[in-house]
mmCIF file of C-alpha atoms and ligand atoms in Angstrom:
data_model
loop_
_atom_site.group_PDB
_atom_site.id
_atom_site.type_symbol
_atom_site.label_atom_id
_atom_site.label_comp_id
_atom_site.label_asym_id
_atom_site.label_seq_id
_atom_site.Cartn_x
_atom_site.Cartn_y
_atom_site.Cartn_z
ATOM 1 C CA MET A 1 0.000 0.000 0.000
ATOM 2 C CA LYS A 2 2.799 2.378 0.925
ATOM 3 C CA MET A 3 4.595 1.639 -2.316
ATOM 4 C CA PHE A 4 1.467 2.304 -4.304
ATOM 5 C CA LEU A 5 0.919 5.623 -2.548
ATOM 6 C CA LEU A 6 4.457 6.738 -3.235
ATOM 7 C CA THR A 7 4.164 5.874 -6.912
ATOM 8 C CA LEU A 8 0.894 7.727 -7.056
ATOM 9 C CA LEU A 9 2.444 10.804 -5.472
ATOM 10 C CA LEU A 10 5.316 10.748 -7.922
ATOM 11 C CA LEU A 11 2.950 10.429 -10.844
ATOM 12 C CA ILE A 12 0.647 13.232 -9.848
ATOM 13 C CA SER A 13 3.506 15.626 -9.308
ATOM 14 C CA ALA A 14 4.541 15.367 -12.925
ATOM 15 C CA CYS A 15 3.189 18.798 -13.788
ATOM 16 C CA GLY A 16 5.595 19.381 -16.666
ATOM 17 C CA LYS A 17 4.076 16.521 -18.588
ATOM 18 C CA ASP A 18 0.486 17.668 -18.383
ATOM 19 C CA PRO A 19 -1.279 18.215 -21.668
ATOM 20 C CA GLY A 20 -2.877 21.485 -22.636
ATOM 21 C CA LYS A 21 -1.858 25.096 -22.497
ATOM 22 C CA LYS A 22 0.022 25.152 -19.251
ATOM 23 C CA SER A 23 3.158 27.206 -18.966
ATOM 24 C CA SER A 24 5.749 25.386 -21.021
ATOM 25 C CA THR A 25 3.796 25.105 -24.285
ATOM 26 C CA GLN A 26 4.191 28.744 -25.414
ATOM 27 C CA ALA A 27 6.858 31.224 -24.348
ATOM 28 C CA GLN A 28 6.149 34.410 -22.420
ATOM 29 C CA ASN A 29 7.376 37.720 -23.847
ATOM 30 C CA PRO A 30 10.005 39.092 -21.464
ATOM 31 C CA ASN A 31 10.184 42.484 -23.227
ATOM 32 C CA THR A 32 6.582 43.234 -22.316
ATOM 33 C CA ILE A 33 7.066 42.048 -18.757
ATOM 34 C CA PHE A 34 10.444 43.506 -17.907
ATOM 35 C CA GLY A 35 9.735 46.710 -19.829
ATOM 36 C CA ALA A 36 6.503 47.458 -17.958
ATOM 37 C CA ASN A 37 6.646 50.477 -15.666
ATOM 38 C CA GLN A 38 3.838 49.138 -13.517
ATOM 39 C CA ILE A 39 2.823 45.594 -12.630
ATOM 40 C CA THR A 40 -0.513 45.164 -10.908
ATOM 41 C CA VAL A 41 -1.521 41.874 -9.343
ATOM 42 C CA LYS A 42 -5.296 41.415 -9.198
ATOM 43 C CA VAL A 43 -6.592 38.653 -6.957
ATOM 44 C CA TYR A 44 -10.092 37.234 -7.418
ATOM 45 C CA TYR A 45 -11.633 34.625 -5.138
ATOM 46 C CA GLU A 46 -14.749 32.517 -4.850
ATOM 47 C CA GLU A 47 -16.519 32.420 -1.486
ATOM 48 C CA GLY A 48 -14.792 29.724 0.562
ATOM 49 C CA ALA A 49 -11.597 30.054 -1.509
ATOM 50 C CA GLU A 50 -10.301 33.205 0.197
ATOM 51 C CA PRO A 51 -6.503 33.535 0.142
ATOM 52 C CA TYR A 52 -4.733 33.444 3.507
ATOM 53 C CA THR A 53 -3.888 37.062 4.249
ATOM 54 C CA GLN A 54 -3.042 37.592 7.888
ATOM 55 C CA ASP A 55 -1.805 35.348 10.632
ATOM 56 C CA SER A 56 -4.186 35.583 13.580
ATOM 57 C CA ASP A 57 -1.530 34.824 16.226
ATOM 58 C CA LEU A 58 1.206 37.009 14.837
ATOM 59 C CA ALA A 59 -0.729 40.011 13.682
ATOM 60 C CA LEU A 60 2.339 41.445 11.992
ATOM 61 C CA LEU A 61 2.850 38.593 9.565
ATOM 62 C CA LYS A 62 1.088 39.312 6.327
ATOM 63 C CA TYR A 63 1.497 36.289 4.107
ATOM 64 C CA TRP A 64 1.378 38.323 0.896
ATOM 65 C CA SER A 65 4.475 40.230 1.958
ATOM 66 C CA ILE A 66 6.309 36.952 1.178
ATOM 67 C CA TYR A 67 4.994 37.129 -2.385
ATOM 68 C CA GLN A 68 5.910 40.824 -2.599
ATOM 69 C CA ALA A 69 9.493 40.126 -1.420
ATOM 70 C CA ASN A 70 9.944 37.412 -4.052
ATOM 71 C CA ILE A 71 8.668 39.515 -6.938
ATOM 72 C CA GLU A 72 10.809 42.455 -5.772
ATOM 73 C CA ALA A 73 13.850 40.130 -5.746
ATOM 74 C CA LEU A 74 13.295 39.294 -9.426
ATOM 75 C CA PHE A 75 13.179 42.982 -10.409
ATOM 76 C CA LYS A 76 16.018 43.995 -8.075
ATOM 77 C CA ASN A 77 18.347 45.200 -10.840
ATOM 78 C CA ARG A 78 15.785 46.931 -13.059
ATOM 79 C CA SER A 79 16.287 50.617 -13.535
ATOM 80 C CA PRO A 80 13.866 52.262 -13.197
ATOM 81 C CA LYS A 81 12.158 49.637 -11.054
ATOM 82 C CA PRO A 82 8.555 48.856 -12.006
ATOM 83 C CA THR A 83 5.893 49.955 -9.557
ATOM 84 C CA LEU A 84 4.489 46.793 -8.023
ATOM 85 C CA VAL A 85 0.867 46.940 -6.911
ATOM 86 C CA ILE A 86 0.286 43.812 -4.848
ATOM 87 C CA PRO A 87 -2.650 43.306 -2.473
ATOM 88 C CA THR A 88 -1.835 42.163 1.072
ATOM 89 C CA SER A 89 -5.259 42.119 2.724
ATOM 90 C CA LEU A 90 -8.566 40.569 1.710
ATOM 91 C CA SER A 91 -10.196 43.990 1.346
ATOM 92 C CA GLN A 92 -7.751 44.702 -1.508
ATOM 93 C CA MET A 93 -8.840 41.525 -3.316
ATOM 94 C CA THR A 94 -12.052 40.950 -5.262
ATOM 95 C CA LYS A 95 -14.749 38.454 -4.387
ATOM 96 C CA ILE A 96 -16.377 36.996 -7.502
ATOM 97 C CA LYS A 97 -19.652 35.156 -7.992
ATOM 98 C CA THR A 98 -19.189 31.489 -7.102
ATOM 99 C CA VAL A 99 -18.827 29.407 -10.239
ATOM 100 C CA GLY A 100 -19.167 26.209 -8.221
ATOM 101 C CA LYS A 101 -17.111 23.920 -10.444
ATOM 102 C CA ALA A 102 -15.649 20.695 -9.036
ATOM 103 C CA LYS A 103 -13.253 20.327 -11.992
ATOM 104 C CA TRP A 104 -11.576 23.170 -13.870
ATOM 105 C CA SER A 105 -10.078 22.915 -17.338
ATOM 106 C CA ILE A 106 -7.688 25.537 -18.653
ATOM 107 C CA ASP A 107 -10.450 26.838 -20.938
ATOM 108 C CA ASP A 108 -12.781 27.180 -17.924
ATOM 109 C CA VAL A 109 -10.221 29.447 -16.246
ATOM 110 C CA LEU A 110 -9.720 31.430 -19.469
ATOM 111 C CA SER A 111 -13.484 31.985 -19.723
ATOM 112 C CA LEU A 112 -13.617 33.123 -16.097
ATOM 113 C CA SER A 113 -10.715 35.467 -16.759
ATOM 114 C CA LYS A 114 -12.686 37.151 -19.559
ATOM 115 C CA THR A 115 -15.528 38.011 -17.178
ATOM 116 C CA VAL A 116 -13.401 40.437 -15.154
ATOM 117 C CA GLU A 117 -12.424 43.848 -16.486
ATOM 118 C CA THR A 118 -9.254 45.625 -15.470
ATOM 119 C CA SER A 119 -8.470 49.289 -16.009
ATOM 120 C CA GLU A 120 -4.966 49.489 -14.517
ATOM 121 C CA SER A 121 -2.159 50.720 -16.740
ATOM 122 C CA GLY A 122 0.903 48.615 -17.431
ATOM 123 C CA LEU A 123 0.909 44.882 -16.962
ATOM 124 C CA VAL A 124 -1.890 43.153 -15.052
ATOM 125 C CA PHE A 125 -1.569 39.674 -13.568
ATOM 126 C CA LYS A 126 -4.859 37.990 -12.717
ATOM 127 C CA ILE A 127 -4.840 35.301 -10.034
ATOM 128 C CA PHE A 128 -8.054 33.322 -9.503
ATOM 129 C CA PHE A 129 -8.566 31.459 -6.227
ATOM 130 C CA VAL A 130 -11.238 28.843 -6.875
ATOM 131 C CA LYS A 131 -12.711 25.822 -5.151
ATOM 132 C CA GLY A 132 -12.427 22.437 -6.842
ATOM 133 C CA GLU A 133 -9.557 20.873 -8.775
ATOM 134 C CA TYR A 134 -7.734 20.811 -12.091
ATOM 135 C CA THR A 135 -9.435 18.370 -14.502
ATOM 136 C CA GLU A 136 -6.189 16.620 -15.428
ATOM 137 C CA ASN A 137 -4.709 16.153 -11.967
ATOM 138 C CA SER A 138 -6.415 16.508 -8.592
ATOM 139 C CA ASN A 139 -3.158 17.277 -6.764
ATOM 140 C CA VAL A 140 -2.068 20.257 -8.833
ATOM 141 C CA LEU A 141 -2.087 23.327 -6.603
ATOM 142 C CA GLY A 142 -2.313 25.866 -9.388
ATOM 143 C CA PHE A 143 -1.324 26.680 -12.944
ATOM 144 C CA HIS A 144 -0.372 29.576 -15.159
ATOM 145 C CA ILE A 145 -1.914 29.658 -18.636
ATOM 146 C CA SER A 146 0.640 29.833 -21.406
ATOM 147 C CA ASN A 147 1.045 33.162 -23.218
ATOM 148 C CA THR A 148 -1.251 34.967 -20.735
ATOM 149 C CA TYR A 149 -0.967 36.665 -17.344
ATOM 150 C CA THR A 150 -3.737 34.501 -15.892
ATOM 151 C CA MET A 151 -3.241 31.978 -13.104
ATOM 152 C CA ALA A 152 -5.537 29.622 -11.224
ATOM 153 C CA ILE A 153 -5.021 28.534 -7.620
ATOM 154 C CA PHE A 154 -6.953 25.542 -6.280
ATOM 155 C CA LYS A 155 -7.817 26.470 -2.712
ATOM 156 C CA ASP A 156 -9.226 23.071 -1.698
ATOM 157 C CA VAL A 157 -5.970 21.362 -2.704
ATOM 158 C CA ILE A 158 -3.942 23.987 -0.834
ATOM 159 C CA ALA A 159 -6.124 23.703 2.282
ATOM 160 C CA ARG A 160 -5.594 19.944 2.488
ATOM 161 C CA SER A 161 -1.807 20.160 2.049
ATOM 162 C CA GLY A 162 -1.156 20.183 5.793
ATOM 163 C CA SER A 163 -2.015 21.633 9.181
ATOM 164 C CA GLU A 164 -3.052 25.287 9.313
ATOM 165 C CA ALA A 165 -1.860 25.413 12.943
ATOM 166 C CA GLU A 166 1.635 24.591 11.647
ATOM 167 C CA ARG A 167 1.109 27.144 8.861
ATOM 168 C CA ILE A 168 1.817 24.603 6.132
ATOM 169 C CA PRO A 169 -1.044 25.498 3.751
ATOM 170 C CA GLN A 170 -0.380 29.205 4.280
ATOM 171 C CA TYR A 171 3.204 28.832 3.043
ATOM 172 C CA VAL A 172 2.201 26.298 0.384
ATOM 173 C CA GLU A 173 -0.193 28.951 -0.936
ATOM 174 C CA GLN A 174 2.516 31.614 -1.045
ATOM 175 C CA ALA A 175 4.941 29.213 -2.735
ATOM 176 C CA THR A 176 2.272 28.293 -5.299
ATOM 177 C CA ILE A 177 1.539 31.871 -6.345
ATOM 178 C CA ILE A 178 5.288 32.579 -6.462
ATOM 179 C CA HIS A 179 5.865 29.467 -8.634
ATOM 180 C CA GLU A 180 3.046 30.362 -11.037
ATOM 181 C CA THR A 181 4.118 34.011 -11.227
ATOM 182 C CA GLY A 182 7.623 32.732 -12.038
ATOM 183 C CA HIS A 183 6.090 30.926 -15.023
ATOM 184 C CA ALA A 184 4.172 34.075 -16.004
ATOM 185 C CA LEU A 185 7.500 35.948 -16.022
ATOM 186 C CA GLY A 186 9.036 33.404 -18.415
ATOM 187 C CA LEU A 187 10.887 31.090 -16.009
ATOM 188 C CA VAL A 188 12.571 28.672 -16.639
ATOM 189 C CA ASN A 189 13.899 29.278 -20.181
ATOM 190 C CA ASN A 190 10.343 29.953 -21.312
ATOM 191 C CA GLY A 191 10.868 33.415 -22.763
ATOM 192 C CA LEU A 192 13.324 34.613 -20.129
ATOM 193 C CA PRO A 193 16.804 33.553 -21.322
ATOM 194 C CA MET A 194 19.003 31.568 -18.909
ATOM 195 C CA LYS A 195 22.290 33.077 -17.702
ATOM 196 C CA ALA A 196 23.577 29.547 -17.050
ATOM 197 C CA ALA A 197 21.914 26.252 -17.952
ATOM 198 C CA HIS A 198 19.502 25.187 -15.187
ATOM 199 C CA GLN A 199 16.373 24.067 -16.978
ATOM 200 C CA ASP A 200 15.045 20.638 -16.081
ATOM 201 C CA SER A 201 13.857 20.144 -19.679
ATOM 202 C CA GLU A 202 12.379 16.761 -18.918
ATOM 203 C CA HIS A 203 9.815 18.554 -16.786
ATOM 204 C CA GLY A 204 9.126 21.591 -18.951
ATOM 205 C CA ALA A 205 9.835 25.132 -17.804
ATOM 206 C CA HIS A 206 11.254 24.139 -14.429
ATOM 207 C CA CYS A 207 14.502 24.557 -12.487
ATOM 208 C CA ASN A 208 16.952 21.733 -11.826
ATOM 209 C CA GLU A 209 17.538 22.841 -8.211
ATOM 210 C CA PRO A 210 15.290 20.999 -5.691
ATOM 211 C CA THR A 211 15.537 23.849 -3.153
ATOM 212 C CA CYS A 212 14.170 26.354 -5.697
ATOM 213 C CA VAL A 213 10.472 27.234 -5.840
ATOM 214 C CA MET A 214 10.598 26.611 -9.623
ATOM 215 C CA TYR A 215 11.488 22.926 -9.133
ATOM 216 C CA TRP A 216 8.931 20.762 -10.990
ATOM 217 C CA GLN A 217 7.678 18.881 -7.942
ATOM 218 C CA ASN A 218 6.820 22.161 -6.279
ATOM 219 C CA GLU A 219 3.634 22.363 -8.296
ATOM 220 C CA GLY A 220 2.058 19.274 -6.699
ATOM 221 C CA THR A 221 1.131 18.853 -3.062
ATOM 222 C CA SER A 222 3.676 16.327 -1.786
ATOM 223 C CA GLY A 223 6.738 18.007 -3.253
ATOM 224 C CA LEU A 224 5.741 21.463 -2.127
ATOM 225 C CA ARG A 225 4.859 20.367 1.385
ATOM 226 C CA ASN A 226 8.423 19.137 1.916
ATOM 227 C CA PHE A 227 9.824 22.272 0.329
ATOM 228 C CA VAL A 228 7.770 24.428 2.673
ATOM 229 C CA LYS A 229 8.769 22.483 5.797
ATOM 230 C CA ASN A 230 12.387 23.117 4.908
ATOM 231 C CA LEU A 231 11.640 26.768 4.229
ATOM 232 C CA ILE A 232 9.980 27.295 7.607
ATOM 233 C CA GLN A 233 13.018 25.766 9.280
ATOM 234 C CA THR A 234 15.507 27.946 7.435
ATOM 235 C CA ARG A 235 13.224 31.035 7.763
ATOM 236 C CA SER A 236 14.023 32.020 4.230
ATOM 237 C CA ILE A 237 11.605 34.387 2.489
ATOM 238 C CA VAL A 238 13.015 34.449 -1.041
ATOM 239 C CA MET A 239 12.094 31.086 -2.546
ATOM 240 C CA PHE A 240 13.911 31.379 -5.892
ATOM 241 C CA ASP A 241 17.433 29.964 -6.069
ATOM 242 C CA SER A 242 20.337 32.074 -7.362
ATOM 243 C CA GLN A 243 20.007 30.628 -10.897
ATOM 244 C CA CYS A 244 16.411 31.792 -11.320
ATOM 245 C CA LEU A 245 17.195 35.139 -9.653
ATOM 246 C CA ASN A 246 20.154 35.598 -12.018
ATOM 247 C CA ASP A 247 17.985 35.074 -15.091
ATOM 248 C CA ALA A 248 15.544 37.768 -13.982
ATOM 249 C CA GLN A 249 18.054 40.181 -12.477
ATOM 250 C CA ASN A 250 20.254 40.140 -15.591
ATOM 251 C CA TYR A 251 17.556 40.474 -18.206
HETATM 252 ZN ZN1 ZN B 1 5.399 24.644 -12.763
HETATM 253 ZN ZN1 ZN B 2 15.587 28.008 -9.798
#
């Protein structure tokens, strides 16, 4: 039984091999992204799929400041730096009408994305927190849609990734949006050129370094849970390794 479970976990983490229009099928355009003077992140959520925003015990810890720190790290060397507009509290995010889907295809997420209008200037990333699962793989935590700035996050899968008291799903959620935003920015070797070879080509647009948030297994629950446990121990906030940071910081 144990053996079977392990095999199953390995299989379902194989996000780079999924069919469809996930990240690695079409490259992102780094000129548009790294040339933008403003990047706005819009977060939409279904009722019951609210992102974790603030730790109730440690009132100072805003989970989305982890996301902010990681995106800032990627743009560290840009001059002038783009203005980043990133929500940190639920009141800065948008509740949408519940779609109520148990299974989401990539086209379902694209259709949902077309129902929201944005008026911000510059580049706009849209992140949808929904209930239910990805049609192709019930353990995928989220995906970025190739050649777009749209991402889906599967809140039910995140919520069951571990104990909230130990803050596992909270960090898993942050790591997931950071991973998918990395794809939206053209990582790894998917529009954004590599400074040194570090693409794990066998698994699509992913990094060959297991301690990096762009490692392929960090898109499925089991891989990311281990990654996050390690992260909490080392108290590291920036989840990209130096190879991924180098690609972005030198573009
Ligand atoms: Zn991925
Ligand atoms: Zn990396």
